[in-house]
Amino acid sequence: MRTAVFPALGATAVVVLGDGPLAEAEALVRAEVRAVDEACSRFRADSEISAVHRAAGREVEVSPLLAEAVGTALRAAELTGGLVDPTVGTALCALGYDRDFAQVRRIDPRPVEPVPAPGWWRVGLDAAGSRLVVPRGVLLDLGATAKALCADRAARAVSAALGCGVLVSLGGDLATAGTPPEGGWHIGVGDDHVGLASQIVTIRSGGLATSGTVRRRWKRAGRVVHHIIDPRTGDVPAPCWRTASVVAVDCVTGNTASTAAVLLGEDAPAWLAERGLHARLVGEDGRVVEVGGWPAERRSAA
């Protein structure tokens, strides 16, 4: 196995090849990361989504990549009954996440009034996926689903171009493509994608996504807040799960479900089981709940 590691999308990118030219694979992943950042980052004044926001309700012609990213976010919202809603951008800004996370004030004493999300159904994307309308005052945050989409796209691009099996991880959200190595892909799962893994599992295909409240958190008005927002309240959910990891057919599906699980709290295990998903939930108190066919250590899950 050969591995490349580099910063990407405010997190860490990891590219793993069983064989094939690693430098070429890394270049392909970097290109995909750059394209997604230029299209989807709400922290860049020159990004495509920032131009859409400045249009303030006017219809805008958008690139196929941004259309795919917005369409992916809207499908995630629909599939989760609005729990994973891309219109939480204003709510995140109100809590202090209004810039790249490295620049967020880690302690901010100022009081804040939560801002409920206006609702994903207010966003208009035409059937052809070429024209987008975001109402005036609505700020999209594509962060979670766009990062997962980037992992899926990058893995497919590497496998198609180089004809080899590949694993791409972006901040702990990972996708695989092509033929896996003998014995499958061994993946460390934990609370922090750059820390020690608490479990090592094996998958042969698809994706694995982890959402959590451990890493991107800060203090606002004397309380701990984080980047996973309940769109119904515009605030962080009541503490329950500090991480949720989901194995799925691709990274986007896993990320959608893992984010929803954090928001669902105690209802998450039943919700995941009803959808036939395999998951590992870690509570704020350290308890671990496994759902469905969550892979045992070193055993194949797919």
mmCIF file of C-alpha atoms in Angstrom:
data_model
loop_
_atom_site.group_PDB
_atom_site.id
_atom_site.type_symbol
_atom_site.label_atom_id
_atom_site.label_comp_id
_atom_site.label_asym_id
_atom_site.label_seq_id
_atom_site.Cartn_x
_atom_site.Cartn_y
_atom_site.Cartn_z
ATOM 1 C CA MET A 1 0.000 0.000 0.000
ATOM 2 C CA ARG A 2 1.176 3.505 -0.818
ATOM 3 C CA THR A 3 -0.295 6.631 0.717
ATOM 4 C CA ALA A 4 -0.329 10.375 0.012
ATOM 5 C CA VAL A 5 -1.485 12.876 2.645
ATOM 6 C CA PHE A 6 -2.163 16.604 2.182
ATOM 7 C CA PRO A 7 -4.472 19.380 3.500
ATOM 8 C CA ALA A 8 -7.836 19.666 1.727
ATOM 9 C CA LEU A 9 -11.146 21.451 2.344
ATOM 10 C CA GLY A 10 -10.157 22.469 5.864
ATOM 11 C CA ALA A 11 -9.307 18.872 6.732
ATOM 12 C CA THR A 12 -6.815 16.152 5.754
ATOM 13 C CA ALA A 13 -6.896 14.239 2.485
ATOM 14 C CA VAL A 14 -5.553 10.693 2.332
ATOM 15 C CA VAL A 15 -5.106 8.799 -0.942
ATOM 16 C CA VAL A 16 -4.297 5.088 -0.735
ATOM 17 C CA LEU A 17 -3.385 2.865 -3.692
ATOM 18 C CA GLY A 18 -2.763 -0.851 -3.736
ATOM 19 C CA ASP A 19 -0.847 -0.373 -6.973
ATOM 20 C CA GLY A 20 -0.569 2.224 -9.724
ATOM 21 C CA PRO A 21 1.199 5.599 -9.909
ATOM 22 C CA LEU A 22 0.644 7.399 -6.611
ATOM 23 C CA ALA A 23 1.798 10.812 -7.870
ATOM 24 C CA GLU A 24 -0.772 10.740 -10.675
ATOM 25 C CA ALA A 25 -3.501 9.633 -8.287
ATOM 26 C CA GLU A 26 -2.658 12.459 -5.887
ATOM 27 C CA ALA A 27 -2.745 14.988 -8.718
ATOM 28 C CA LEU A 28 -6.205 13.801 -9.774
ATOM 29 C CA VAL A 29 -7.523 14.058 -6.214
ATOM 30 C CA ARG A 30 -5.997 17.508 -5.742
ATOM 31 C CA ALA A 31 -7.656 18.672 -8.964
ATOM 32 C CA GLU A 32 -11.041 17.419 -7.777
ATOM 33 C CA VAL A 33 -10.596 19.064 -4.378
ATOM 34 C CA ARG A 34 -9.660 22.351 -6.021
ATOM 35 C CA ALA A 35 -12.673 22.233 -8.344
ATOM 36 C CA VAL A 36 -15.113 21.509 -5.500
ATOM 37 C CA ASP A 37 -13.619 24.254 -3.348
ATOM 38 C CA GLU A 38 -13.860 26.798 -6.176
ATOM 39 C CA ALA A 39 -17.481 25.839 -6.818
ATOM 40 C CA CYS A 40 -18.868 25.253 -3.323
ATOM 41 C CA SER A 41 -16.939 27.141 -0.620
ATOM 42 C CA ARG A 42 -18.977 29.801 1.168
ATOM 43 C CA PHE A 43 -15.709 31.125 2.628
ATOM 44 C CA ARG A 44 -14.315 32.246 -0.741
ATOM 45 C CA ALA A 45 -15.515 35.477 -2.285
ATOM 46 C CA ASP A 46 -14.491 34.126 -5.683
ATOM 47 C CA SER A 47 -16.353 30.826 -5.411
ATOM 48 C CA GLU A 48 -19.279 30.037 -7.643
ATOM 49 C CA ILE A 49 -21.692 29.637 -4.720
ATOM 50 C CA SER A 50 -20.699 33.079 -3.412
ATOM 51 C CA ALA A 51 -21.646 34.552 -6.797
ATOM 52 C CA VAL A 52 -25.024 32.802 -6.521
ATOM 53 C CA HIS A 53 -25.542 34.352 -3.066
ATOM 54 C CA ARG A 54 -24.714 37.794 -4.436
ATOM 55 C CA ALA A 55 -27.381 37.319 -7.103
ATOM 56 C CA ALA A 56 -29.892 37.653 -4.229
ATOM 57 C CA GLY A 57 -32.776 35.660 -5.667
ATOM 58 C CA ARG A 58 -32.021 36.081 -9.368
ATOM 59 C CA GLU A 59 -31.703 32.983 -11.516
ATOM 60 C CA VAL A 60 -28.062 32.105 -12.213
ATOM 61 C CA GLU A 61 -26.559 29.749 -14.761
ATOM 62 C CA VAL A 62 -24.259 27.365 -12.904
ATOM 63 C CA SER A 63 -21.568 24.846 -13.745
ATOM 64 C CA PRO A 64 -22.361 21.122 -13.884
ATOM 65 C CA LEU A 65 -20.252 20.633 -10.750
ATOM 66 C CA LEU A 66 -22.124 23.183 -8.646
ATOM 67 C CA ALA A 67 -25.429 21.867 -9.973
ATOM 68 C CA GLU A 68 -24.403 18.362 -8.917
ATOM 69 C CA ALA A 69 -23.339 19.589 -5.473
ATOM 70 C CA VAL A 70 -26.578 21.514 -4.891
ATOM 71 C CA GLY A 71 -28.665 18.637 -6.231
ATOM 72 C CA THR A 72 -26.849 16.262 -3.888
ATOM 73 C CA ALA A 73 -27.540 18.554 -0.905
ATOM 74 C CA LEU A 74 -31.225 18.879 -1.808
ATOM 75 C CA ARG A 75 -31.601 15.093 -2.153
ATOM 76 C CA ALA A 76 -29.972 14.656 1.252
ATOM 77 C CA ALA A 77 -32.505 17.074 2.719
ATOM 78 C CA GLU A 78 -35.422 15.275 1.085
ATOM 79 C CA LEU A 79 -34.218 11.813 2.148
ATOM 80 C CA THR A 80 -33.795 12.920 5.783
ATOM 81 C CA GLY A 81 -37.078 14.800 6.050
ATOM 82 C CA GLY A 82 -35.208 18.103 6.114
ATOM 83 C CA LEU A 83 -32.735 17.182 8.856
ATOM 84 C CA VAL A 84 -29.690 17.595 6.619
ATOM 85 C CA ASP A 85 -30.614 20.981 5.178
ATOM 86 C CA PRO A 86 -28.174 23.103 3.130
ATOM 87 C CA THR A 87 -29.987 26.342 4.052
ATOM 88 C CA VAL A 88 -28.375 26.390 7.527
ATOM 89 C CA GLY A 89 -25.663 28.789 6.351
ATOM 90 C CA THR A 90 -27.090 31.803 8.188
ATOM 91 C CA ALA A 91 -27.524 29.737 11.360
ATOM 92 C CA LEU A 92 -23.872 28.680 11.231
ATOM 93 C CA CYS A 93 -22.771 32.279 10.727
ATOM 94 C CA ALA A 94 -24.870 33.401 13.686
ATOM 95 C CA LEU A 95 -23.071 30.875 15.896
ATOM 96 C CA GLY A 96 -19.695 32.137 14.674
ATOM 97 C CA TYR A 97 -18.837 29.757 11.839
ATOM 98 C CA ASP A 98 -18.711 32.555 9.279
ATOM 99 C CA ARG A 99 -15.182 31.949 7.985
ATOM 100 C CA ASP A 100 -12.761 29.105 7.409
ATOM 101 C CA PHE A 101 -12.700 27.048 10.612
ATOM 102 C CA ALA A 102 -9.021 27.774 11.219
ATOM 103 C CA GLN A 103 -10.012 31.429 11.669
ATOM 104 C CA VAL A 104 -13.122 30.923 13.829
ATOM 105 C CA ARG A 105 -12.930 32.548 17.278
ATOM 106 C CA ARG A 106 -12.622 29.589 19.659
ATOM 107 C CA ILE A 107 -14.091 31.571 22.577
ATOM 108 C CA ASP A 108 -16.670 34.263 21.873
ATOM 109 C CA PRO A 109 -18.614 35.714 24.828
ATOM 110 C CA ARG A 110 -21.200 37.515 22.709
ATOM 111 C CA PRO A 111 -24.797 36.246 23.047
ATOM 112 C CA VAL A 112 -26.430 34.784 19.969
ATOM 113 C CA GLU A 113 -30.011 34.291 18.818
ATOM 114 C CA PRO A 114 -30.363 31.002 16.880
ATOM 115 C CA VAL A 115 -31.676 31.378 13.331
ATOM 116 C CA PRO A 116 -33.831 28.468 12.064
ATOM 117 C CA ALA A 117 -33.128 27.415 8.487
ATOM 118 C CA PRO A 118 -35.539 28.874 5.929
ATOM 119 C CA GLY A 119 -35.897 25.450 4.323
ATOM 120 C CA TRP A 120 -34.269 23.523 1.494
ATOM 121 C CA TRP A 121 -37.467 23.576 -0.586
ATOM 122 C CA ARG A 122 -36.961 27.288 -1.185
ATOM 123 C CA VAL A 123 -33.944 26.559 -3.391
ATOM 124 C CA GLY A 124 -34.760 26.234 -7.069
ATOM 125 C CA LEU A 125 -32.640 24.008 -9.333
ATOM 126 C CA ASP A 126 -34.091 23.373 -12.773
ATOM 127 C CA ALA A 127 -34.558 19.855 -14.122
ATOM 128 C CA ALA A 128 -31.617 20.237 -16.493
ATOM 129 C CA GLY A 129 -29.394 21.200 -13.561
ATOM 130 C CA SER A 130 -28.093 24.298 -15.262
ATOM 131 C CA ARG A 131 -29.930 27.168 -13.563
ATOM 132 C CA LEU A 132 -30.169 27.866 -9.836
ATOM 133 C CA VAL A 133 -32.207 30.270 -7.713
ATOM 134 C CA VAL A 134 -31.298 30.898 -4.076
ATOM 135 C CA PRO A 135 -33.749 33.371 -2.491
ATOM 136 C CA ARG A 136 -32.482 36.661 -1.109
ATOM 137 C CA GLY A 137 -31.222 36.203 2.440
ATOM 138 C CA VAL A 138 -30.766 32.413 2.129
ATOM 139 C CA LEU A 139 -27.190 31.226 2.596
ATOM 140 C CA LEU A 140 -26.302 27.724 1.476
ATOM 141 C CA ASP A 141 -23.763 25.633 3.357
ATOM 142 C CA LEU A 142 -22.806 22.680 1.152
ATOM 143 C CA GLY A 143 -19.927 21.661 3.400
ATOM 144 C CA ALA A 144 -20.825 18.150 4.530
ATOM 145 C CA THR A 145 -22.385 16.729 1.385
ATOM 146 C CA ALA A 146 -19.931 18.529 -0.921
ATOM 147 C CA LYS A 147 -16.957 17.004 0.896
ATOM 148 C CA ALA A 148 -18.488 13.542 0.634
ATOM 149 C CA LEU A 149 -19.333 14.126 -3.023
ATOM 150 C CA CYS A 150 -15.740 15.202 -3.616
ATOM 151 C CA ALA A 151 -14.463 11.939 -2.107
ATOM 152 C CA ASP A 152 -16.788 9.905 -4.343
ATOM 153 C CA ARG A 153 -15.864 11.870 -7.464
ATOM 154 C CA ALA A 154 -12.143 11.735 -6.730
ATOM 155 C CA ALA A 155 -12.131 7.974 -6.129
ATOM 156 C CA ARG A 156 -14.030 7.351 -9.368
ATOM 157 C CA ALA A 157 -11.707 9.681 -11.300
ATOM 158 C CA VAL A 158 -8.566 7.915 -10.083
ATOM 159 C CA SER A 159 -9.921 4.436 -10.746
ATOM 160 C CA ALA A 160 -11.164 5.394 -14.229
ATOM 161 C CA ALA A 161 -7.939 7.131 -15.242
ATOM 162 C CA LEU A 162 -5.426 4.686 -13.774
ATOM 163 C CA GLY A 163 -7.351 1.418 -13.742
ATOM 164 C CA CYS A 164 -6.506 0.636 -10.139
ATOM 165 C CA GLY A 165 -8.221 0.313 -6.803
ATOM 166 C CA VAL A 166 -8.177 3.444 -4.663
ATOM 167 C CA LEU A 167 -9.365 4.784 -1.322
ATOM 168 C CA VAL A 168 -9.848 8.534 -0.880
ATOM 169 C CA SER A 169 -10.521 10.025 2.547
ATOM 170 C CA LEU A 170 -11.379 13.692 3.099
ATOM 171 C CA GLY A 171 -11.564 14.573 6.753
ATOM 172 C CA GLY A 172 -12.650 11.059 7.669
ATOM 173 C CA ASP A 173 -15.294 10.747 4.938
ATOM 174 C CA LEU A 174 -13.985 8.119 2.558
ATOM 175 C CA ALA A 175 -14.845 6.533 -0.760
ATOM 176 C CA THR A 176 -13.423 3.559 -2.590
ATOM 177 C CA ALA A 177 -13.405 2.632 -6.272
ATOM 178 C CA GLY A 178 -11.948 -0.124 -8.393
ATOM 179 C CA THR A 179 -10.674 -3.495 -7.259
ATOM 180 C CA PRO A 180 -9.835 -3.533 -3.541
ATOM 181 C CA PRO A 181 -6.595 -5.032 -2.234
ATOM 182 C CA GLU A 182 -6.601 -8.631 -1.105
ATOM 183 C CA GLY A 183 -8.405 -8.667 2.235
ATOM 184 C CA GLY A 184 -10.168 -5.373 1.557
ATOM 185 C CA TRP A 185 -9.532 -1.835 2.785
ATOM 186 C CA HIS A 186 -8.630 -1.635 6.486
ATOM 187 C CA ILE A 187 -10.054 1.559 8.003
ATOM 188 C CA GLY A 188 -9.517 3.079 11.419
ATOM 189 C CA VAL A 189 -12.685 4.486 12.964
ATOM 190 C CA GLY A 190 -12.623 6.904 15.884
ATOM 191 C CA ASP A 191 -13.814 10.220 17.275
ATOM 192 C CA ASP A 192 -11.163 12.250 15.457
ATOM 193 C CA HIS A 193 -9.972 11.473 11.924
ATOM 194 C CA VAL A 194 -6.435 12.646 12.746
ATOM 195 C CA GLY A 195 -6.221 10.868 16.103
ATOM 196 C CA LEU A 196 -5.983 7.253 17.214
ATOM 197 C CA ALA A 197 -8.591 4.838 15.883
ATOM 198 C CA SER A 198 -10.724 3.032 18.439
ATOM 199 C CA GLN A 199 -11.616 0.286 15.967
ATOM 200 C CA ILE A 200 -10.260 -1.021 12.666
ATOM 201 C CA VAL A 201 -12.834 -2.371 10.226
ATOM 202 C CA THR A 202 -12.674 -3.709 6.689
ATOM 203 C CA ILE A 203 -14.757 -2.843 3.637
ATOM 204 C CA ARG A 204 -14.370 -3.966 0.041
ATOM 205 C CA SER A 205 -16.427 -1.311 -1.744
ATOM 206 C CA GLY A 206 -18.593 1.761 -1.231
ATOM 207 C CA GLY A 207 -17.920 4.414 1.358
ATOM 208 C CA LEU A 208 -17.726 5.096 5.063
ATOM 209 C CA ALA A 209 -18.530 8.484 6.576
ATOM 210 C CA THR A 210 -18.171 9.790 10.101
ATOM 211 C CA SER A 211 -19.932 12.861 11.473
ATOM 212 C CA GLY A 212 -19.180 14.174 14.913
ATOM 213 C CA THR A 213 -19.081 17.032 17.361
ATOM 214 C CA VAL A 214 -15.555 16.495 18.688
ATOM 215 C CA ARG A 215 -13.329 18.362 16.259
ATOM 216 C CA ARG A 216 -15.131 21.430 14.833
ATOM 217 C CA ARG A 217 -16.366 23.002 18.039
ATOM 218 C CA TRP A 218 -15.936 26.304 19.836
ATOM 219 C CA LYS A 219 -17.466 28.279 22.697
ATOM 220 C CA ARG A 220 -20.143 30.902 22.128
ATOM 221 C CA ALA A 221 -21.719 32.813 25.003
ATOM 222 C CA GLY A 222 -20.309 30.361 27.526
ATOM 223 C CA ARG A 223 -21.484 27.138 25.904
ATOM 224 C CA VAL A 224 -19.928 24.657 23.501
ATOM 225 C CA VAL A 225 -21.306 24.760 19.962
ATOM 226 C CA HIS A 226 -20.281 22.897 16.810
ATOM 227 C CA HIS A 227 -20.868 22.659 13.079
ATOM 228 C CA ILE A 228 -23.821 20.232 13.035
ATOM 229 C CA ILE A 229 -26.942 22.382 13.176
ATOM 230 C CA ASP A 230 -30.559 21.375 13.660
ATOM 231 C CA PRO A 231 -32.321 23.320 10.892
ATOM 232 C CA ARG A 232 -35.559 23.377 12.881
ATOM 233 C CA THR A 233 -33.996 25.483 15.640
ATOM 234 C CA GLY A 234 -30.883 26.953 14.048
ATOM 235 C CA ASP A 235 -28.938 25.656 17.039
ATOM 236 C CA VAL A 236 -26.844 22.624 17.927
ATOM 237 C CA PRO A 237 -28.883 19.546 18.892
ATOM 238 C CA ALA A 238 -29.139 18.308 22.464
ATOM 239 C CA PRO A 239 -25.995 16.298 23.305
ATOM 240 C CA CYS A 240 -26.329 12.592 22.549
ATOM 241 C CA TRP A 241 -23.850 11.162 20.019
ATOM 242 C CA ARG A 242 -20.353 12.560 19.757
ATOM 243 C CA THR A 243 -19.718 10.544 16.588
ATOM 244 C CA ALA A 244 -21.765 8.565 14.084
ATOM 245 C CA SER A 245 -20.098 6.381 11.449
ATOM 246 C CA VAL A 246 -22.061 4.790 8.605
ATOM 247 C CA VAL A 247 -21.038 2.281 5.921
ATOM 248 C CA ALA A 248 -23.003 2.780 2.706
ATOM 249 C CA VAL A 249 -22.993 2.315 -1.038
ATOM 250 C CA ASP A 250 -21.059 5.582 -1.404
ATOM 251 C CA CYS A 251 -19.668 8.380 0.739
ATOM 252 C CA VAL A 252 -22.559 10.788 0.114
ATOM 253 C CA THR A 253 -25.102 8.255 1.378
ATOM 254 C CA GLY A 254 -22.982 7.508 4.426
ATOM 255 C CA ASN A 255 -22.424 11.183 5.202
ATOM 256 C CA THR A 256 -26.106 12.031 4.850
ATOM 257 C CA ALA A 257 -27.026 9.276 7.288
ATOM 258 C CA SER A 258 -24.240 9.978 9.774
ATOM 259 C CA THR A 259 -25.147 13.670 9.960
ATOM 260 C CA ALA A 260 -28.827 12.835 10.401
ATOM 261 C CA ALA A 261 -27.926 10.391 13.171
ATOM 262 C CA VAL A 262 -26.216 13.094 15.242
ATOM 263 C CA LEU A 263 -29.323 15.264 14.881
ATOM 264 C CA LEU A 264 -31.778 12.449 15.655
ATOM 265 C CA GLY A 265 -30.267 11.655 19.039
ATOM 266 C CA GLU A 266 -31.789 8.603 20.718
ATOM 267 C CA ASP A 267 -33.994 7.972 17.660
ATOM 268 C CA ALA A 268 -30.951 7.419 15.453
ATOM 269 C CA PRO A 269 -30.485 3.629 15.894
ATOM 270 C CA ALA A 270 -34.067 2.869 14.865
ATOM 271 C CA TRP A 271 -33.913 5.354 11.964
ATOM 272 C CA LEU A 272 -30.702 3.787 10.646
ATOM 273 C CA ALA A 273 -31.992 0.239 11.087
ATOM 274 C CA GLU A 274 -35.211 1.023 9.208
ATOM 275 C CA ARG A 275 -33.087 2.080 6.233
ATOM 276 C CA GLY A 276 -30.882 -1.006 6.341
ATOM 277 C CA LEU A 277 -27.765 1.002 7.143
ATOM 278 C CA HIS A 278 -24.746 -0.252 9.072
ATOM 279 C CA ALA A 279 -23.560 2.201 11.702
ATOM 280 C CA ARG A 280 -21.525 2.753 14.844
ATOM 281 C CA LEU A 281 -22.656 5.453 17.264
ATOM 282 C CA VAL A 282 -20.558 6.721 20.169
ATOM 283 C CA GLY A 283 -22.381 8.592 22.906
ATOM 284 C CA GLU A 284 -21.159 11.631 24.797
ATOM 285 C CA ASP A 285 -20.666 9.264 27.738
ATOM 286 C CA GLY A 286 -18.549 6.853 25.658
ATOM 287 C CA ARG A 287 -21.196 4.166 25.151
ATOM 288 C CA VAL A 288 -21.080 2.440 21.777
ATOM 289 C CA VAL A 289 -24.146 1.349 19.830
ATOM 290 C CA GLU A 290 -23.740 -0.703 16.664
ATOM 291 C CA VAL A 291 -26.572 -0.894 14.147
ATOM 292 C CA GLY A 292 -27.215 -3.466 11.418
ATOM 293 C CA GLY A 293 -24.232 -5.245 9.943
ATOM 294 C CA TRP A 294 -21.579 -2.854 11.216
ATOM 295 C CA PRO A 295 -18.329 -4.633 10.264
ATOM 296 C CA ALA A 296 -16.478 -6.452 12.969
ATOM 297 C CA GLU A 297 -12.792 -5.703 13.260
ATOM 298 C CA ARG A 298 -10.795 -6.973 10.265
ATOM 299 C CA ARG A 299 -13.877 -8.554 8.686
ATOM 300 C CA SER A 300 -15.415 -7.688 5.336
ATOM 301 C CA ALA A 301 -18.481 -5.422 5.346
ATOM 302 C CA ALA A 302 -19.209 -5.235 1.614
#
